[in-house]
Short mmCIF file of C-alpha atoms in Angstrom, two decimals:
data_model
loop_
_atom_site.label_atom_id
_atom_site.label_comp_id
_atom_site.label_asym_id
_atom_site.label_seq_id
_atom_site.Cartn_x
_atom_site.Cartn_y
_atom_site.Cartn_z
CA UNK A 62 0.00 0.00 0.00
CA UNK A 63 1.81 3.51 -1.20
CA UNK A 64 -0.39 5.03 1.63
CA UNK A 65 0.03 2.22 4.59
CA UNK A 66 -1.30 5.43 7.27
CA UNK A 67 -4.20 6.19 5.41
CA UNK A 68 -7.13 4.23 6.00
CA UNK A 69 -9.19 4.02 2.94
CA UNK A 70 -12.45 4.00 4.99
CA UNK A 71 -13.35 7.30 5.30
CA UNK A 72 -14.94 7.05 8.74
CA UNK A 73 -11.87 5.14 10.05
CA UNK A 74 -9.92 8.22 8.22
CA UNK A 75 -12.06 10.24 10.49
CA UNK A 76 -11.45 8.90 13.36
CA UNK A 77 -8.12 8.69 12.81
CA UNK A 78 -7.86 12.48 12.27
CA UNK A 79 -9.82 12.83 15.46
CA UNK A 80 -7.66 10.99 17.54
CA UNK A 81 -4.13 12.67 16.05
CA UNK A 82 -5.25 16.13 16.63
CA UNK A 83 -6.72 15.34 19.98
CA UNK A 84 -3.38 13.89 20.86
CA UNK A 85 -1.22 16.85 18.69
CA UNK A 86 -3.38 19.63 21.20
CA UNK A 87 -3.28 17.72 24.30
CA UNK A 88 0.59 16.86 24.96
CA UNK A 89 1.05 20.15 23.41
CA UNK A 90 -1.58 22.01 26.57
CA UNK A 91 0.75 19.74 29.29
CA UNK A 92 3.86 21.07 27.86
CA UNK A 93 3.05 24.63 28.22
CA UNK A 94 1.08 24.57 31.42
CA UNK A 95 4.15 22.41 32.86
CA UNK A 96 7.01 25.18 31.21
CA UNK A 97 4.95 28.48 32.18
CA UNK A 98 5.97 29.69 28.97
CA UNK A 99 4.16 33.32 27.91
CA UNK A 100 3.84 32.27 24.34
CA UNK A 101 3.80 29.59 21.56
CA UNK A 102 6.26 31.01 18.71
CA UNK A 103 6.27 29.22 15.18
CA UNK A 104 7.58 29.61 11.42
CA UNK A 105 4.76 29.91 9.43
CA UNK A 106 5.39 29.42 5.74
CA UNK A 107 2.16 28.83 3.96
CA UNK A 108 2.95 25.18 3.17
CA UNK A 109 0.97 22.40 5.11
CA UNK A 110 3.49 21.31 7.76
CA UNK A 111 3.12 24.73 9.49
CA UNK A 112 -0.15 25.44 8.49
CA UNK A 113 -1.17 22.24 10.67
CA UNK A 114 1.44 23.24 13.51
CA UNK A 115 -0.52 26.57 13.74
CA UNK A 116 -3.84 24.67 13.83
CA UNK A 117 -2.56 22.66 16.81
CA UNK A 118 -1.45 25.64 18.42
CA UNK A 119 -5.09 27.37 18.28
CA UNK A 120 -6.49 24.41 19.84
CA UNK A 121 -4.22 24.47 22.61
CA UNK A 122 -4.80 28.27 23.72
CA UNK A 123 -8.96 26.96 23.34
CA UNK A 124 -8.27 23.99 25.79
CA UNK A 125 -6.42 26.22 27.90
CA UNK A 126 -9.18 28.81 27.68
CA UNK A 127 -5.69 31.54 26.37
CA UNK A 128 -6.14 34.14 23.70
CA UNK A 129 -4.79 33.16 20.46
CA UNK A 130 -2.88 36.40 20.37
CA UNK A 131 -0.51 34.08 22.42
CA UNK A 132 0.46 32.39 19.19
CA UNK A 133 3.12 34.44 17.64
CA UNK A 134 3.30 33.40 13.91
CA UNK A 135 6.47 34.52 12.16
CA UNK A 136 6.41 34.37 8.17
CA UNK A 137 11.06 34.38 7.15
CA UNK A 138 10.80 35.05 3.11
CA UNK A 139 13.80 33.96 1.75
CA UNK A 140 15.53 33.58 -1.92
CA UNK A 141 12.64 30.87 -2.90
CA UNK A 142 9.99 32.14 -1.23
CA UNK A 143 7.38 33.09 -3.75
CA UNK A 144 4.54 35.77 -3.76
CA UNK A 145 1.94 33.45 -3.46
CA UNK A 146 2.68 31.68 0.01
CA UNK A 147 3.96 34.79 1.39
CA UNK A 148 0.43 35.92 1.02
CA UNK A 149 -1.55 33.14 1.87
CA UNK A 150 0.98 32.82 5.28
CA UNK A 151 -0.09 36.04 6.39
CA UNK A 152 -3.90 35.95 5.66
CA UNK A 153 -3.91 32.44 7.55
CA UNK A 154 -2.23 34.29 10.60
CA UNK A 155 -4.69 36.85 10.09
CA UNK A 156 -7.45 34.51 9.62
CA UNK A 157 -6.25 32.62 12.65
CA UNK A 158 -6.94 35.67 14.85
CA UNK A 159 -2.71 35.27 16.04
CA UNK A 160 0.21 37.55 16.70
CA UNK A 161 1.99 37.71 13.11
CA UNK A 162 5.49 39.15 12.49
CA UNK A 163 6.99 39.36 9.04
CA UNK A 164 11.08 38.96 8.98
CA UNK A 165 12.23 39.20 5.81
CA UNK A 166 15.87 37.08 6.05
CA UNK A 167 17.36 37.85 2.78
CA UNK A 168 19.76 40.80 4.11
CA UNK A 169 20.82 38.13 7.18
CA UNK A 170 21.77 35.37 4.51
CA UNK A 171 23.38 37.70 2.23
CA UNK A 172 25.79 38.95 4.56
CA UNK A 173 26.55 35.50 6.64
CA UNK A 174 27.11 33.68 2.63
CA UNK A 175 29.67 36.54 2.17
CA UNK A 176 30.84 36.17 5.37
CA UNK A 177 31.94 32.48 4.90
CA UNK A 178 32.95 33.41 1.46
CA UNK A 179 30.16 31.61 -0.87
CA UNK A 180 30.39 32.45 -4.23
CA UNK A 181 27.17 34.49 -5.17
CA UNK A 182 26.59 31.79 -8.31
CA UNK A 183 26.80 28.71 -5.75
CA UNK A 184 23.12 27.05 -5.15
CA UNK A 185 24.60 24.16 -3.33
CA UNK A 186 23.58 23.04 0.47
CA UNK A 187 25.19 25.61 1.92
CA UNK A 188 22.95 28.46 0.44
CA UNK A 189 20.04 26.59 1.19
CA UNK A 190 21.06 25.30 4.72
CA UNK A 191 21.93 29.03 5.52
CA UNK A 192 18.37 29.91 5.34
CA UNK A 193 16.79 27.21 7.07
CA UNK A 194 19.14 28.04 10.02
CA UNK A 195 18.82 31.56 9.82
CA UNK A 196 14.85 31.02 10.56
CA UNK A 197 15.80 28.67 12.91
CA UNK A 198 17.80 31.36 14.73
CA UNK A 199 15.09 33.65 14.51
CA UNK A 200 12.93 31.86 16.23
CA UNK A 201 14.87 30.53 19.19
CA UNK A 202 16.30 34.53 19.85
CA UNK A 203 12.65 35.38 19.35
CA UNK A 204 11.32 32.57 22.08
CA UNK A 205 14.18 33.99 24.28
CA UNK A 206 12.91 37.80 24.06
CA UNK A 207 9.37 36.75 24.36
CA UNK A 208 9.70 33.93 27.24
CA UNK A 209 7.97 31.30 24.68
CA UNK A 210 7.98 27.76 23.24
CA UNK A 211 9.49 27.05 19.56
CA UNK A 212 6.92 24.55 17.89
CA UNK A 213 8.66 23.00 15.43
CA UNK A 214 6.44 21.63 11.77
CA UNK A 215 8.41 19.09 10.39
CA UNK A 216 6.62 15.93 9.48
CA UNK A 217 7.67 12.12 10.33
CA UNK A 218 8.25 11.44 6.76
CA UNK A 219 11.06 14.35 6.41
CA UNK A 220 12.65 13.14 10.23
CA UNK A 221 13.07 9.97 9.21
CA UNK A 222 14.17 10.98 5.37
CA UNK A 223 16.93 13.25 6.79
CA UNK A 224 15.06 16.16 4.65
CA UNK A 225 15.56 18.83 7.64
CA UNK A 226 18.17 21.26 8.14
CA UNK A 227 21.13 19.91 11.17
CA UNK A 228 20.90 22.95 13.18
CA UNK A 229 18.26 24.15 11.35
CA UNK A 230 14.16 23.28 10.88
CA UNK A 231 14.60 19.59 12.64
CA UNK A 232 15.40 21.98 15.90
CA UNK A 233 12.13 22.81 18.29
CA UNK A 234 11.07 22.91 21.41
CA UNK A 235 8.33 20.63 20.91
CA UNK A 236 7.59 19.46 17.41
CA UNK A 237 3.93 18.89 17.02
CA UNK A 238 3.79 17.21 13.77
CA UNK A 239 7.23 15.06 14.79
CA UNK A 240 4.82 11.61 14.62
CA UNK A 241 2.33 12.34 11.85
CA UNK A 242 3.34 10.95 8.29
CA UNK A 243 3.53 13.52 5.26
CA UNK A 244 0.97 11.70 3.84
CA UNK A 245 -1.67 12.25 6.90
CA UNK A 246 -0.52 15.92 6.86
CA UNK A 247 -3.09 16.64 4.36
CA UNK A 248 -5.68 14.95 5.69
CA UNK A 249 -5.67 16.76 9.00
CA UNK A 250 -5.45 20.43 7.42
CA UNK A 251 -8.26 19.25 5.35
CA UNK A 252 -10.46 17.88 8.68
CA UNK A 253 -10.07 21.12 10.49
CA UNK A 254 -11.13 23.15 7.28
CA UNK A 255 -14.13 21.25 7.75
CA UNK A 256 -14.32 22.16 11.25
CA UNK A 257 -16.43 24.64 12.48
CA UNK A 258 -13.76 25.81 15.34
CA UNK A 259 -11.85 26.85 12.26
CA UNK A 260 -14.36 28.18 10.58
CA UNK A 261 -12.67 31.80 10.53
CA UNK A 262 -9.67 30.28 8.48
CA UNK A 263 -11.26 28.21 6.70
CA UNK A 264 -11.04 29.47 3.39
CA UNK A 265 -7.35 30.11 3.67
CA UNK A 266 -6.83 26.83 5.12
CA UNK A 267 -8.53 24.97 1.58
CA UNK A 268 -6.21 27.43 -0.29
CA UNK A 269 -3.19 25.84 1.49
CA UNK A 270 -4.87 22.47 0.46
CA UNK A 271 -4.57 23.61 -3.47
CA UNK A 272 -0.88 24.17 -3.17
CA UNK A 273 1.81 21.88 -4.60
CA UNK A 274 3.56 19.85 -1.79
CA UNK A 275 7.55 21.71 -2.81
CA UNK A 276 10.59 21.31 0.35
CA UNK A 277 10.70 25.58 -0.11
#
């Protein structure tokens, strides 16, 4: 079966998605209360991975009756980020009723790949490495400033592929989506678009769901 985690039954796919996200929001409402962190603090790129970390992150402030202004969603455009999931980042943030702050880490990169003395023509792993720990960076400082929790987004499927950044994306404080298979990922965005606790970002949430799956 190409899709072993995905039942084919669609009310044991249900279910399934029921039980995840309960899970997902639960550990993640023990882990805060047990920290006394101020905030939740994530990298929100548009794509699905941290589209369904933000979702888990609303449903923890609602089982732990906090605003969701507690959430501070941070949208990093890089070299490959493109117009269209800048946008989409931001209206889901918006959407989501969450802090949003918008660093654009072009500059940052620039000056670290000339720092290290990377040829401006080299597109190798060290030019894209750069920028997934340059967000990573961002994020931990910010966590620091604003006495919060990194949630990481990675999937299972790109843990155990290796497809994360050493240093980089694979680093969290808690990684929400750390057990739930890339091919699941969609399913879940898709079962809280249908939900009516996510009924304000809903619409950006099926707009996510029409996006290529791309590692940008």
């Amino acid at each position: 079966d190409p899709r072993p985690f995905v039942p084919s039954d669609h009310a044991t796919l249900a279910r399934r998605c029921v039980e995840i996200s309960a899970n997902q929001s639960g550990s993640s409402t023990l882990l805060w209360e047990h920290t006394g962190a101020k905030k939740l603090i994530l990298g929100l790129s548009g794509g699905l991975d941290s589209t369904l970390a933000l979702i888990v992150a609303s449903r923890t402030c609602g089982l732990l009756g906090r605003s969701r202004r507690s959430i501070l969603a941070v949208t990093m455009p890089g070299f490959g980020t493109t117009a269209r999931t800048r946008t989409l980042a931001l209206r889901l943030a918006e959407a989501s009723g969450v802090s949003v702050r918008e660093i654009d880490i072009k500059a940052a990169c620039e000056r670290h790949l000339k720092d290290i003395g990377l040829s401006s023509r080299d597109r190798g792993v060290a030019y894209e490495n750069a920028q997934a720990r340059e967000r990573t960076q961002v994020l931990m400082d910010l966590a620091n400033k604003e006495n919060g929790l990194v949630v990481g987004t990675g999937d299972l499927s790109e843990l155990a592929l290796g497809f994360t950044t050493f240093g980089g994306d694979h680093l969290s404080m808690y990684n929400v989506n750390g057990s739930v298979p890339k091919t699941l990922v969609r399913f879940l965005v898709n079962a809280a678009a249908e939900d009516p606790l996510h009924a304000a970002e809903s619409q950006a949430l099926r707009e996510g769901l029409d996006l290529p799956i791309s590692p940008k």
